């Protein structure tokens, strides 16, 4: 059952990445797609966020978020505020995977390291005049923060049901 679940999730992720990459190709934003996807995946892996209950809902939300990230432009303030909030809220628990104290500590520590790397990368992009990547990092971090907030609310609601 665990292998089947893992295979299914992997397949769903590949489908979503393929569709989002196709959209990025159409929008001529392949580098932006790669940057935002890496930032998003690394942060979400350890910081957590909302986990929708069906592939259709998750797929629709993921594609909409990716398109929004590729089309909206933001700045450094969002990076800093989102980074602090992401670190403070991490990790976000999921009703299907509640974390032990040690796991929470590990995830928060790794989230801090990832955020440090992201801030250094944003600093390098600023120095090199790569403004569109700064905006991309900012928006992606904001999306992860919003996802965490939704995930916290969802977790509390589902926890109260059980």
PDB file of N, CA and C in Angstrom, residues 49-100:
ATOM      1  N   UNK A  49       2.832  22.745   4.003  1.00  0.00           N
ATOM      2  CA  UNK A  49       1.816  23.576   3.367  1.00  0.00           C
ATOM      3  C   UNK A  49       0.553  22.769   3.193  1.00  0.00           C
ATOM      4  N   UNK A  50      -0.376  23.319   2.444  1.00  0.00           N
ATOM      5  CA  UNK A  50      -1.667  22.658   2.268  1.00  0.00           C
ATOM      6  C   UNK A  50      -1.504  21.411   1.396  1.00  0.00           C
ATOM      7  N   UNK A  51      -2.206  20.352   1.785  1.00  0.00           N
ATOM      8  CA  UNK A  51      -2.266  19.116   1.003  1.00  0.00           C
ATOM      9  C   UNK A  51      -3.741  18.880   0.670  1.00  0.00           C
ATOM     10  N   UNK A  52      -4.090  19.057  -0.583  1.00  0.00           N
ATOM     11  CA  UNK A  52      -5.474  18.883  -0.993  1.00  0.00           C
ATOM     12  C   UNK A  52      -5.810  17.400  -1.070  1.00  0.00           C
ATOM     13  N   UNK A  53      -7.100  17.083  -1.003  1.00  0.00           N
ATOM     14  CA  UNK A  53      -7.526  15.695  -0.837  1.00  0.00           C
ATOM     15  C   UNK A  53      -7.676  14.900  -2.132  1.00  0.00           C
ATOM     16  N   UNK A  54      -7.597  15.559  -3.284  1.00  0.00           N
ATOM     17  CA  UNK A  54      -7.737  14.806  -4.533  1.00  0.00           C
ATOM     18  C   UNK A  54      -6.705  15.291  -5.544  1.00  0.00           C
ATOM     19  N   UNK A  55      -6.367  14.408  -6.466  1.00  0.00           N
ATOM     20  CA  UNK A  55      -5.414  14.771  -7.517  1.00  0.00           C
ATOM     21  C   UNK A  55      -5.935  15.938  -8.338  1.00  0.00           C
ATOM     22  N   UNK A  56      -7.219  15.906  -8.677  1.00  0.00           N
ATOM     23  CA  UNK A  56      -7.811  16.966  -9.500  1.00  0.00           C
ATOM     24  C   UNK A  56      -7.672  18.330  -8.824  1.00  0.00           C
ATOM     25  N   UNK A  57      -7.992  18.405  -7.534  1.00  0.00           N
ATOM     26  CA  UNK A  57      -7.888  19.674  -6.805  1.00  0.00           C
ATOM     27  C   UNK A  57      -6.434  20.127  -6.701  1.00  0.00           C
ATOM     28  N   UNK A  58      -5.550  19.203  -6.394  1.00  0.00           N
ATOM     29  CA  UNK A  58      -4.129  19.510  -6.256  1.00  0.00           C
ATOM     30  C   UNK A  58      -3.546  19.954  -7.602  1.00  0.00           C
ATOM     31  N   UNK A  59      -3.871  19.229  -8.645  1.00  0.00           N
ATOM     32  CA  UNK A  59      -3.382  19.539  -9.985  1.00  0.00           C
ATOM     33  C   UNK A  59      -3.838  20.931 -10.421  1.00  0.00           C
ATOM     34  N   UNK A  60      -5.122  21.214 -10.261  1.00  0.00           N
ATOM     35  CA  UNK A  60      -5.680  22.511 -10.660  1.00  0.00           C
ATOM     36  C   UNK A  60      -5.014  23.641  -9.890  1.00  0.00           C
ATOM     37  N   UNK A  61      -4.890  23.463  -8.577  1.00  0.00           N
ATOM     38  CA  UNK A  61      -4.272  24.483  -7.736  1.00  0.00           C
ATOM     39  C   UNK A  61      -2.801  24.666  -8.111  1.00  0.00           C
ATOM     40  N   UNK A  62      -2.079  23.579  -8.304  1.00  0.00           N
ATOM     41  CA  UNK A  62      -0.651  23.656  -8.635  1.00  0.00           C
ATOM     42  C   UNK A  62      -0.407  24.369  -9.959  1.00  0.00           C
ATOM     43  N   UNK A  63      -1.197  24.036 -10.958  1.00  0.00           N
ATOM     44  CA  UNK A  63      -1.034  24.681 -12.265  1.00  0.00           C
ATOM     45  C   UNK A  63      -1.382  26.171 -12.160  1.00  0.00           C
ATOM     46  N   UNK A  64      -2.464  26.496 -11.458  1.00  0.00           N
ATOM     47  CA  UNK A  64      -2.849  27.904 -11.292  1.00  0.00           C
ATOM     48  C   UNK A  64      -1.759  28.687 -10.561  1.00  0.00           C
ATOM     49  N   UNK A  65      -1.207  28.108  -9.518  1.00  0.00           N
ATOM     50  CA  UNK A  65      -0.144  28.766  -8.760  1.00  0.00           C
ATOM     51  C   UNK A  65       1.082  28.966  -9.638  1.00  0.00           C
ATOM     52  N   UNK A  66       1.467  27.957 -10.393  1.00  0.00           N
ATOM     53  CA  UNK A  66       2.650  28.067 -11.253  1.00  0.00           C
ATOM     54  C   UNK A  66       2.470  29.161 -12.302  1.00  0.00           C
ATOM     55  N   UNK A  67       1.313  29.215 -12.935  1.00  0.00           N
ATOM     56  CA  UNK A  67       1.049  30.257 -13.934  1.00  0.00           C
ATOM     57  C   UNK A  67       1.088  31.634 -13.272  1.00  0.00           C
ATOM     58  N   UNK A  68       0.477  31.743 -12.083  1.00  0.00           N
ATOM     59  CA  UNK A  68       0.481  33.017 -11.369  1.00  0.00           C
ATOM     60  C   UNK A  68       1.915  33.435 -11.026  1.00  0.00           C
ATOM     61  N   UNK A  69       2.721  32.490 -10.554  1.00  0.00           N
ATOM     62  CA  UNK A  69       4.111  32.795 -10.217  1.00  0.00           C
ATOM     63  C   UNK A  69       4.853  33.312 -11.450  1.00  0.00           C
ATOM     64  N   UNK A  70       4.621  32.702 -12.591  1.00  0.00           N
ATOM     65  CA  UNK A  70       5.329  33.098 -13.810  1.00  0.00           C
ATOM     66  C   UNK A  70       4.848  34.440 -14.364  1.00  0.00           C
ATOM     67  N   UNK A  71       3.688  34.903 -13.941  1.00  0.00           N
ATOM     68  CA  UNK A  71       3.125  36.108 -14.526  1.00  0.00           C
ATOM     69  C   UNK A  71       3.144  37.341 -13.626  1.00  0.00           C
ATOM     70  N   UNK A  72       3.390  37.179 -12.332  1.00  0.00           N
ATOM     71  CA  UNK A  72       3.328  38.321 -11.400  1.00  0.00           C
ATOM     72  C   UNK A  72       4.743  38.715 -10.987  1.00  0.00           C
ATOM     73  N   UNK A  73       4.933  39.995 -10.742  1.00  0.00           N
ATOM     74  CA  UNK A  73       6.249  40.534 -10.426  1.00  0.00           C
ATOM     75  C   UNK A  73       6.262  41.148  -9.020  1.00  0.00           C
ATOM     76  N   UNK A  74       7.223  40.734  -8.160  1.00  0.00           N
ATOM     77  CA  UNK A  74       7.331  41.254  -6.790  1.00  0.00           C
ATOM     78  C   UNK A  74       8.783  41.550  -6.422  1.00  0.00           C
ATOM     79  N   UNK A  75       9.050  41.936  -5.132  1.00  0.00           N
ATOM     80  CA  UNK A  75      10.382  42.412  -4.746  1.00  0.00           C
ATOM     81  C   UNK A  75      10.945  41.777  -3.475  1.00  0.00           C
ATOM     82  N   UNK A  76      12.066  42.349  -2.991  1.00  0.00           N
ATOM     83  CA  UNK A  76      12.828  41.844  -1.844  1.00  0.00           C
ATOM     84  C   UNK A  76      12.057  41.802  -0.534  1.00  0.00           C
ATOM     85  N   UNK A  77      11.221  42.782  -0.261  1.00  0.00           N
ATOM     86  CA  UNK A  77      10.465  42.812   1.002  1.00  0.00           C
ATOM     87  C   UNK A  77       9.648  41.550   1.183  1.00  0.00           C
ATOM     88  N   UNK A  78       9.068  41.086   0.106  1.00  0.00           N
ATOM     89  CA  UNK A  78       8.271  39.864   0.157  1.00  0.00           C
ATOM     90  C   UNK A  78       9.169  38.670   0.482  1.00  0.00           C
ATOM     91  N   UNK A  79      10.379  38.660  -0.071  1.00  0.00           N
ATOM     92  CA  UNK A  79      11.306  37.561   0.211  1.00  0.00           C
ATOM     93  C   UNK A  79      11.606  37.509   1.709  1.00  0.00           C
ATOM     94  N   UNK A  80      11.944  38.649   2.279  1.00  0.00           N
ATOM     95  CA  UNK A  80      12.321  38.677   3.693  1.00  0.00           C
ATOM     96  C   UNK A  80      11.155  38.340   4.610  1.00  0.00           C
ATOM     97  N   UNK A  81      10.015  38.979   4.400  1.00  0.00           N
ATOM     98  CA  UNK A  81       8.845  38.723   5.251  1.00  0.00           C
ATOM     99  C   UNK A  81       8.380  37.273   5.094  1.00  0.00           C
ATOM    100  N   UNK A  82       8.291  36.808   3.853  1.00  0.00           N
ATOM    101  CA  UNK A  82       7.863  35.424   3.620  1.00  0.00           C
ATOM    102  C   UNK A  82       8.846  34.439   4.244  1.00  0.00           C
ATOM    103  N   UNK A  83      10.133  34.710   4.124  1.00  0.00           N
ATOM    104  CA  UNK A  83      11.142  33.809   4.685  1.00  0.00           C
ATOM    105  C   UNK A  83      11.002  33.692   6.199  1.00  0.00           C
ATOM    106  N   UNK A  84      10.827  34.817   6.857  1.00  0.00           N
ATOM    107  CA  UNK A  84      10.655  34.797   8.316  1.00  0.00           C
ATOM    108  C   UNK A  84       9.393  34.025   8.684  1.00  0.00           C
ATOM    109  N   UNK A  85       8.300  34.302   7.991  1.00  0.00           N
ATOM    110  CA  UNK A  85       7.023  33.629   8.283  1.00  0.00           C
ATOM    111  C   UNK A  85       7.107  32.130   7.989  1.00  0.00           C
ATOM    112  N   UNK A  86       7.734  31.771   6.886  1.00  0.00           N
ATOM    113  CA  UNK A  86       7.879  30.349   6.536  1.00  0.00           C
ATOM    114  C   UNK A  86       8.651  29.628   7.631  1.00  0.00           C
ATOM    115  N   UNK A  87       9.745  30.228   8.064  1.00  0.00           N
ATOM    116  CA  UNK A  87      10.564  29.593   9.091  1.00  0.00           C
ATOM    117  C   UNK A  87       9.788  29.457  10.402  1.00  0.00           C
ATOM    118  N   UNK A  88       9.061  30.521  10.776  1.00  0.00           N
ATOM    119  CA  UNK A  88       8.297  30.486  12.037  1.00  0.00           C
ATOM    120  C   UNK A  88       7.191  29.438  12.004  1.00  0.00           C
ATOM    121  N   UNK A  89       6.544  29.266  10.866  1.00  0.00           N
ATOM    122  CA  UNK A  89       5.418  28.330  10.760  1.00  0.00           C
ATOM    123  C   UNK A  89       5.843  26.893  10.475  1.00  0.00           C
ATOM    124  N   UNK A  90       7.077  26.705  10.032  1.00  0.00           N
ATOM    125  CA  UNK A  90       7.490  25.359   9.630  1.00  0.00           C
ATOM    126  C   UNK A  90       7.745  24.467  10.843  1.00  0.00           C
ATOM    127  N   UNK A  91       7.509  23.186  10.682  1.00  0.00           N
ATOM    128  CA  UNK A  91       6.808  22.542   9.573  1.00  0.00           C
ATOM    129  C   UNK A  91       5.301  22.540   9.821  1.00  0.00           C
ATOM    130  N   UNK A  92       4.534  22.551   8.758  1.00  0.00           N
ATOM    131  CA  UNK A  92       3.082  22.464   8.845  1.00  0.00           C
ATOM    132  C   UNK A  92       2.712  20.987   8.824  1.00  0.00           C
ATOM    133  N   UNK A  93       1.942  20.572   9.807  1.00  0.00           N
ATOM    134  CA  UNK A  93       1.563  19.166   9.875  1.00  0.00           C
ATOM    135  C   UNK A  93       0.396  18.865   8.950  1.00  0.00           C
ATOM    136  N   UNK A  94       0.274  17.595   8.645  1.00  0.00           N
ATOM    137  CA  UNK A  94      -0.777  17.086   7.784  1.00  0.00           C
ATOM    138  C   UNK A  94      -1.486  15.998   8.576  1.00  0.00           C
ATOM    139  N   UNK A  95      -2.786  15.926   8.487  1.00  0.00           N
ATOM    140  CA  UNK A  95      -3.563  14.941   9.242  1.00  0.00           C
ATOM    141  C   UNK A  95      -3.106  13.519   8.924  1.00  0.00           C
ATOM    142  N   UNK A  96      -2.568  13.313   7.719  1.00  0.00           N
ATOM    143  CA  UNK A  96      -2.098  11.988   7.312  1.00  0.00           C
ATOM    144  C   UNK A  96      -0.656  11.715   7.720  1.00  0.00           C
ATOM    145  N   UNK A  97       0.040  12.752   8.200  1.00  0.00           N
ATOM    146  CA  UNK A  97       1.439  12.577   8.599  1.00  0.00           C
ATOM    147  C   UNK A  97       1.768  13.561   9.720  1.00  0.00           C
ATOM    148  N   UNK A  98       1.390  13.203  10.931  1.00  0.00           N
ATOM    149  CA  UNK A  98       1.716  14.048  12.073  1.00  0.00           C
ATOM    150  C   UNK A  98       3.161  13.776  12.470  1.00  0.00           C
ATOM    151  N   UNK A  99       3.881  14.834  12.800  1.00  0.00           N
ATOM    152  CA  UNK A  99       5.317  14.731  13.034  1.00  0.00           C
ATOM    153  C   UNK A  99       5.656  14.582  14.511  1.00  0.00           C
ATOM    154  N   UNK A 100       6.686  13.805  14.767  1.00  0.00           N
ATOM    155  CA  UNK A 100       7.262  13.700  16.110  1.00  0.00           C
ATOM    156  C   UNK A 100       8.091  14.953  16.358  1.00  0.00           C
TER     157      UNK A 100
END
